[in-house]
Structures are given as C-alpha cells and as structure tokens.
Amino acid sequence: MRLLVLGGTGFVGGAVVSEAVGRGWSVTVFNRGLHGGVPVGVRRLRGDRTAPDGLAALASGEWDLVVDTWDGAPRAVRDAARALAGSVGHYGYVSSGSVYAEPVQPGSAEEAPVVEASADAVDGDYPQLKAGAERAAVEVFGERALLARAGLILGPGEDIGRLPWWLRRIARGGEVLAPGPRDLPVQYIDVRDLASWLLDRCAEGVGGAYNVVGRSGHTTMGELLDAAVAVTGADAALRWTDPEPILAAGVMPWNDLPIWIPPGHEFRWMQERDVERAYAAGLVCRPVADTVADTWRWLCEVGQVPPRAGRPARAPVGLDSEREAELLAGVDRAV
C-alpha cells in the first residue's frame, strides 16, 4: 500500500507512520519539516498547507490512501482534499468525539447531532474545527472518507501529558490523591490501536463516521493507577477519595486530575460513548497494563512530554504538589 500522511511527526501521525512502516508499506509524509523526524525509508515532502501554493509538493504523487490528523482551520482540510482528489483512493481523517453537540447523552452513538460547522472556516473552537474538517473531507471524497472520532488517546508519544502526569506523580512516591470511585470506568484508546484500526479500514475502503475508542470499562481508575504504581516501582500510596470533597475544593476533572471524569459530571459522556460500530469493524484494544508500561518506558527515554508538532501549546495538565498536599490535608480534616 502507498500511504500519504499529512503531518506524520506528532503523536497520532507518528503512530500511523510507524504502524505503516512496520507493515512494509510505502510511506510518504507531508509537512513543513520543522518538527521531529521520520523512520528510515519514509519519503518526506515539504510544504505549508496553510500558505498559498503550499500544497505544490503533492502535485505529482499518487497514493492509495491518505491519513490526516489536522486540528486547525477546516479550510486546510478542504484544500488538501481537493488537491488530492485525483491522486488518492481513500481519505482517513482523525476526528474527535468533541464534534458532538452538547448536551450529549451518555451512551450516544455516531448518529448523535454534531456541532454546526463549515468546511470553509478559518477559525473556531476545537469542536467546530474538527466538525468542519469532517465536512471538508466528506465534501470532496464522499463515501471514500473515513472519519475516526477518537476519544481519549493514550500511549507512547502522548503530547498532552495526561498519563505522563500520573506516571510522574506516582513515581515521586508518597501519598497520592486518587480520585474515586476506584471502580470508575475509563474509556480511552491506545494510539497504536487507533493507528492499526485506521489503516486497516482505510485499506479496505471503509467510509463513514466511527467512534474509535475502547469500551467504557476497558479499564478503571483503580486499574490504571495500580498499573502506574507497578511499572514505576514507586513507594506510592494511593489515597482514594470520593468525588464530592474533590469537586467542592474547586478541582477540575480532566484537567487538574487528568483522565478522571466522575459520575454525574456534565462531561461524563466523554467516557461513556457507544463504540459497538467500531468493534464490529474490527477494533481491538490492548490491555491497560501494556499502555501504561510502554508509556512509562517511552517517558523515561525522552525525559519530558514533547511539544505538539506544528500546533499551539496547550495549557499544562495536573495539580501541582502544593495544591495536592492541601487537598490531602483537607480530606484528613474531614475524616
């Protein structure tokens, strides 16, 4: 197979490139050439998809499929899709569950309403950007466009730092504020499983929208943090705490305590989406222990969470140590 990856040096794009190389595919990446590297044997085309004539390097190539992870202006996806319409067989776009219009009911499937968005937009919030990009891909490729609406993505290479934050915190040892309940279901996808599923389905010519994330309860907060304790070998004690005192202290789920979204929270649907369509289409998710161990191994090698390739930096995630100590002390007083 001949694969073109638009980007290819970031978290998801890099995983797609690695997976394709491992399959022995012919891989080309297209980016500005300013961030990261690519495996030996991968062809690299340079260009800025947001600039006039920035897609010129794509004019003479032909590929079986393209994978696009863009999360900026939808117009850039529209322009790339148009430029590739005659030279690519299938368009795989890595979208997001954020495209669903709030309020979203837990357990919603792909038929849930999507936010209003335009394929020609040059700005917008994250849900609008991703939804507009979906429209752009479908506008040009129709049924030859696969929309992978990913959920929480974890694994080696993560450039937001949610699982790395937990690993580093637990590695420091001591009492760790563990947000309960311990058996709270967590819904996520390992980036390598996302990449594998995406390439399989694109190669088959599958189109349409899919919630590409593991089943809710594939792991729990308890299993996730226990795995982190095990792989780091740290002298850490998880202090499991009910959601109520944590929320009352002003802690923000997802950001202050990454991954965690407690029962009843308005964003709980983000960890309770219906994913049976993706599983029926061959999605397989590895055990959480493997994701945690491989992420820890990678983090020890690189030393720090990398910047997002070619995209604006996001605000840091996770509580600082002083704030966590205050919360633990508050729980002690309450007890």
Coordinates of C-alpha atoms in Angstrom, one line a residue:
M1 CA 0.0 0.0 0.0
R2 CA 1.1 3.5 -0.7
L3 CA 0.3 5.8 2.2
L4 CA 0.5 9.6 2.5
V5 CA 0.3 11.1 6.0
L6 CA -0.4 14.8 6.2
G7 CA 1.8 15.7 9.3
G8 CA 3.3 12.5 10.4
T9 CA 5.7 13.6 13.2
G10 CA 3.2 14.3 16.0
F11 CA 1.5 11.9 18.4
V12 CA -1.2 10.3 16.3
G13 CA 0.5 10.9 12.9
G14 CA 3.8 9.4 14.2
A15 CA 2.0 6.3 15.3
V16 CA 0.3 5.9 11.9
V17 CA 3.7 6.2 10.2
S18 CA 5.3 3.7 12.5
E19 CA 2.4 1.2 12.0
A20 CA 2.6 1.6 8.2
V21 CA 6.3 1.2 8.1
G22 CA 6.0 -2.0 10.2
R23 CA 3.6 -3.4 7.6
G24 CA 6.2 -2.8 4.9
W25 CA 4.0 -0.1 3.2
S26 CA 5.5 2.7 1.1
V27 CA 5.1 5.8 3.3
T28 CA 5.3 9.5 2.4
V29 CA 4.8 12.3 4.9
F30 CA 3.9 15.9 4.0
N31 CA 4.7 18.7 6.5
R32 CA 6.8 21.8 6.9
G33 CA 9.8 19.9 8.0
L34 CA 10.2 21.8 11.2
H35 CA 9.3 19.3 13.9
G36 CA 10.5 15.7 14.6
G37 CA 11.9 13.1 12.3
V38 CA 10.6 10.0 10.4
P39 CA 11.7 6.4 10.2
V40 CA 14.4 5.4 7.7
G41 CA 12.8 4.8 4.3
V42 CA 10.0 7.3 4.7
R43 CA 9.8 9.9 2.0
R44 CA 9.3 13.4 3.3
L45 CA 7.7 16.2 1.2
R46 CA 7.8 19.7 2.5
G47 CA 5.1 22.3 2.3
D48 CA 2.8 24.6 4.4
R49 CA -0.8 23.6 3.8
T50 CA -2.0 27.0 5.1
A51 CA 0.1 29.0 2.6
P52 CA -0.6 30.0 -1.0
D53 CA 0.7 27.2 -3.2
G54 CA 1.7 25.3 0.0
L55 CA 0.4 22.0 -1.4
A56 CA 2.6 22.1 -4.6
A57 CA 4.7 19.2 -3.4
L58 CA 1.7 16.9 -3.6
A59 CA 1.0 17.6 -7.3
S60 CA 3.0 14.8 -8.8
G61 CA 2.3 11.9 -6.4
E62 CA -0.2 9.1 -6.3
W63 CA -1.2 7.1 -3.2
D64 CA -3.7 4.5 -2.2
L65 CA -4.8 6.4 0.9
V66 CA -4.1 9.5 2.9
V67 CA -4.4 10.0 6.7
D68 CA -4.9 13.5 8.0
T69 CA -4.8 14.5 11.7
W70 CA -5.2 18.2 11.3
D71 CA -7.0 20.1 14.1
G72 CA -6.7 23.7 12.7
A73 CA -8.8 25.6 10.1
P74 CA -11.2 23.3 8.2
R75 CA -10.3 25.1 5.0
A76 CA -6.9 23.5 5.1
V77 CA -8.5 20.0 5.0
R78 CA -10.8 21.1 2.2
D79 CA -7.9 22.4 0.2
A80 CA -5.8 19.3 0.8
A81 CA -8.7 17.0 -0.1
R82 CA -9.3 18.9 -3.3
A83 CA -5.6 18.8 -4.2
L84 CA -5.6 15.0 -3.7
A85 CA -9.0 14.1 -5.2
G86 CA -7.5 12.7 -8.3
S87 CA -4.4 11.1 -6.8
V88 CA -5.6 9.3 -3.7
G89 CA -8.1 6.5 -3.4
H90 CA -9.3 7.0 0.2
Y91 CA -9.2 9.8 2.8
G92 CA -8.8 8.9 6.5
Y93 CA -9.5 11.8 8.9
V94 CA -8.7 11.5 12.6
S95 CA -11.5 13.5 14.2
S96 CA -12.7 13.7 17.8
G97 CA -15.7 12.9 19.9
S98 CA -15.7 16.6 20.7
V99 CA -17.7 17.1 17.4
Y100 CA -20.9 16.1 19.2
A101 CA -23.3 18.9 20.1
E102 CA -23.9 19.4 23.8
P103 CA -25.7 18.3 25.8
V104 CA -24.5 14.8 24.8
Q105 CA -26.3 11.8 26.4
P106 CA -24.0 9.1 27.8
G107 CA -24.1 6.0 25.6
S108 CA -24.6 8.1 22.4
A109 CA -23.6 6.6 19.1
E110 CA -22.4 8.1 15.8
E111 CA -25.9 9.3 15.0
A112 CA -25.9 12.0 17.7
P113 CA -26.1 15.6 16.5
V114 CA -22.8 17.3 15.5
V115 CA -22.0 20.9 16.2
E116 CA -22.7 23.4 13.4
A117 CA -19.5 23.9 11.4
S118 CA -18.3 25.0 7.9
A119 CA -15.8 23.2 5.6
D120 CA -14.6 26.7 4.6
A121 CA -14.0 28.0 8.1
V122 CA -10.6 29.6 9.0
D123 CA -11.2 29.6 12.8
G124 CA -13.5 28.3 15.5
D125 CA -13.3 26.3 18.8
Y126 CA -12.0 22.8 18.8
P127 CA -15.3 21.0 18.2
Q128 CA -16.1 23.4 15.3
L129 CA -12.6 22.9 13.8
K130 CA -12.9 19.1 13.9
A131 CA -16.5 19.1 12.7
G132 CA -15.7 21.5 9.8
A133 CA -12.8 19.3 8.8
E134 CA -15.1 16.3 8.7
R135 CA -17.4 18.1 6.4
A136 CA -14.5 19.1 4.2
A137 CA -13.3 15.5 3.8
V138 CA -16.8 14.2 3.0
E139 CA -17.5 17.1 0.7
V140 CA -14.6 16.0 -1.6
F141 CA -14.3 12.3 -1.0
G142 CA -17.9 11.3 -0.1
E143 CA -18.1 7.6 0.8
R144 CA -14.4 7.3 0.4
A145 CA -13.8 9.4 3.5
L146 CA -13.4 7.6 6.9
L147 CA -14.0 9.8 10.0
A148 CA -12.3 8.3 13.1
R149 CA -13.9 10.1 16.0
A150 CA -11.3 9.3 18.6
G151 CA -11.8 9.7 22.3
L152 CA -9.1 10.0 25.0
I153 CA -5.9 8.9 23.3
L154 CA -3.1 7.5 25.4
G155 CA 0.2 5.7 24.8
P156 CA 3.8 6.4 23.9
G157 CA 4.4 9.8 22.3
E158 CA 1.5 11.5 24.1
D159 CA 2.0 15.2 23.7
I160 CA -0.7 16.5 26.1
G161 CA 0.6 14.7 29.1
R162 CA -2.4 13.2 30.8
L163 CA -1.0 9.7 31.5
P164 CA 2.6 11.0 31.8
W165 CA 1.4 13.4 34.6
W166 CA 0.1 10.4 36.6
L167 CA 3.2 8.4 36.0
R168 CA 5.5 11.2 37.1
R169 CA 3.4 12.0 40.1
I170 CA 3.3 8.4 41.3
A171 CA 7.0 8.0 40.6
R172 CA 7.6 10.7 43.2
G173 CA 6.1 8.5 45.8
G174 CA 4.3 9.3 49.0
E175 CA 0.6 9.8 49.4
V176 CA -1.2 10.3 46.1
L177 CA -4.6 11.9 45.8
A178 CA -6.5 9.2 43.8
P179 CA -9.9 10.4 42.6
G180 CA -12.7 7.9 43.2
P181 CA -14.6 5.8 42.9
R182 CA -11.9 3.2 42.4
D183 CA -14.0 1.2 40.0
L184 CA -14.9 4.2 37.9
P185 CA -15.0 3.1 34.2
V186 CA -12.4 4.8 31.9
Q187 CA -12.8 5.0 28.2
Y188 CA -9.7 5.6 26.1
I189 CA -7.8 4.3 23.1
D190 CA -4.1 3.4 22.8
V191 CA -2.7 5.4 19.9
R192 CA -1.2 2.3 18.4
D193 CA -4.6 0.6 18.3
L194 CA -6.1 3.7 16.8
A195 CA -3.4 3.7 14.1
S196 CA -3.8 0.0 13.3
W197 CA -7.6 0.2 13.0
L198 CA -7.5 3.3 10.9
L199 CA -5.1 1.8 8.4
D200 CA -7.0 -1.5 8.2
R201 CA -10.3 0.2 7.5
C202 CA -8.8 2.7 5.0
A203 CA -7.1 -0.1 3.1
E204 CA -10.5 -1.9 2.9
G205 CA -12.1 1.3 1.6
V206 CA -14.4 1.8 4.6
G207 CA -16.1 5.2 4.9
G208 CA -18.4 7.0 7.3
A209 CA -18.1 8.0 11.0
Y210 CA -16.9 5.8 13.8
N211 CA -16.4 6.3 17.5
V212 CA -12.9 4.9 17.7
V213 CA -12.2 4.3 21.3
G214 CA -12.3 1.4 23.7
R215 CA -15.4 0.3 25.6
S216 CA -16.2 2.2 28.7
G217 CA -14.8 0.0 31.5
H218 CA -12.0 -1.5 29.3
T219 CA -10.2 -0.3 32.4
T220 CA -11.0 1.6 35.6
M221 CA -9.3 4.4 37.5
G222 CA -8.2 1.8 40.0
E223 CA -6.6 -0.5 37.4
L224 CA -5.0 2.5 35.6
L225 CA -3.3 3.9 38.7
D226 CA -2.4 0.5 40.1
A227 CA -0.6 -0.2 36.8
A228 CA 1.2 3.1 37.2
V229 CA 2.4 2.1 40.7
A230 CA 3.6 -1.2 39.4
V231 CA 5.6 0.0 36.4
T232 CA 7.3 2.9 38.2
G233 CA 8.2 0.7 41.2
A234 CA 7.5 3.8 43.4
D235 CA 6.8 3.8 47.1
A236 CA 3.4 5.5 46.5
A237 CA 0.2 5.1 48.5
L238 CA -3.0 5.8 46.5
R239 CA -5.4 7.8 48.8
W240 CA -8.7 7.0 47.2
T241 CA -11.1 9.9 47.8
D242 CA -14.8 10.3 46.9
P243 CA -15.6 12.9 44.2
E244 CA -17.6 15.2 46.4
P245 CA -14.8 16.7 48.5
I246 CA -12.5 17.0 45.5
L247 CA -15.1 18.8 43.5
A248 CA -16.1 21.0 46.5
A249 CA -12.4 22.2 46.6
G250 CA -12.7 23.5 43.1
V251 CA -10.7 20.8 41.3
M252 CA -11.5 20.5 37.6
P253 CA -11.9 16.9 36.4
W254 CA -10.0 16.0 33.2
N255 CA -7.5 19.0 33.6
D256 CA -6.5 19.2 37.3
L257 CA -6.8 15.4 37.7
P258 CA -6.2 14.1 34.2
I259 CA -8.4 11.3 32.7
W260 CA -10.8 11.4 35.6
I261 CA -14.5 12.4 35.0
P262 CA -16.6 11.5 38.0
P263 CA -20.2 10.0 37.8
G264 CA -22.9 12.6 37.1
H265 CA -20.5 15.2 35.7
E266 CA -21.7 17.1 32.6
F267 CA -18.8 15.7 30.6
R268 CA -19.1 12.1 31.8
W269 CA -20.4 11.2 28.3
M270 CA -16.8 11.6 27.1
Q271 CA -16.1 8.3 28.8
E272 CA -19.4 6.6 28.0
R273 CA -19.8 6.7 24.2
D274 CA -21.3 3.8 22.2
V275 CA -18.4 2.1 20.3
E276 CA -20.0 -1.0 19.0
R277 CA -19.8 0.1 15.4
A278 CA -16.0 0.4 15.6
Y279 CA -15.7 -3.0 17.4
A280 CA -17.9 -4.6 14.7
A281 CA -15.4 -3.1 12.2
G282 CA -12.5 -4.9 13.8
L283 CA -11.3 -2.6 16.7
V284 CA -9.1 -4.5 19.1
C285 CA -7.7 -2.8 22.3
R286 CA -4.7 -3.9 24.2
P287 CA -4.6 -4.3 28.0
V288 CA -4.2 -1.1 30.0
A289 CA -1.1 -2.6 31.7
D290 CA 0.6 -2.6 28.3
T291 CA -0.3 1.0 27.5
V292 CA 0.9 2.2 30.9
A293 CA 4.2 0.2 30.9
D294 CA 5.0 1.3 27.3
T295 CA 4.3 4.9 28.1
W296 CA 6.5 4.8 31.2
R297 CA 9.3 3.2 29.2
W298 CA 9.0 5.9 26.5
L299 CA 8.8 8.7 29.0
C300 CA 12.0 7.6 30.7
E301 CA 13.7 7.6 27.4
V302 CA 12.6 11.0 26.2
G303 CA 12.7 12.7 29.6
Q304 CA 9.7 15.0 29.1
V305 CA 6.4 15.3 27.2
P306 CA 7.2 16.7 23.7
P307 CA 5.7 19.8 22.3
R308 CA 2.8 19.4 19.9
A309 CA 4.3 19.1 16.4
G310 CA 3.4 22.3 14.5
R311 CA 0.5 23.3 16.7
P312 CA 0.0 25.8 19.5
A313 CA 0.9 24.6 23.0
R314 CA -1.9 23.6 25.3
A315 CA -2.2 24.5 29.0
P316 CA -0.4 22.1 31.3
V317 CA -2.5 19.4 33.0
G318 CA -2.4 18.2 36.5
L319 CA -2.3 19.5 40.1
D320 CA 0.9 21.0 41.4
S321 CA 2.4 19.3 44.5
E322 CA 1.3 22.1 46.9
R323 CA -2.3 22.0 45.8
E324 CA -2.4 18.3 46.1
A325 CA -1.0 18.5 49.6
E326 CA -3.7 21.0 50.6
L327 CA -6.4 18.7 49.3
L328 CA -5.0 15.6 51.1
A329 CA -4.8 17.6 54.3
G330 CA -8.4 18.7 53.8
V331 CA -9.5 15.2 53.4
D332 CA -7.8 14.3 56.6
R333 CA -9.6 17.1 58.5
A334 CA -12.9 16.0 57.0
V335 CA -12.3 12.5 58.2

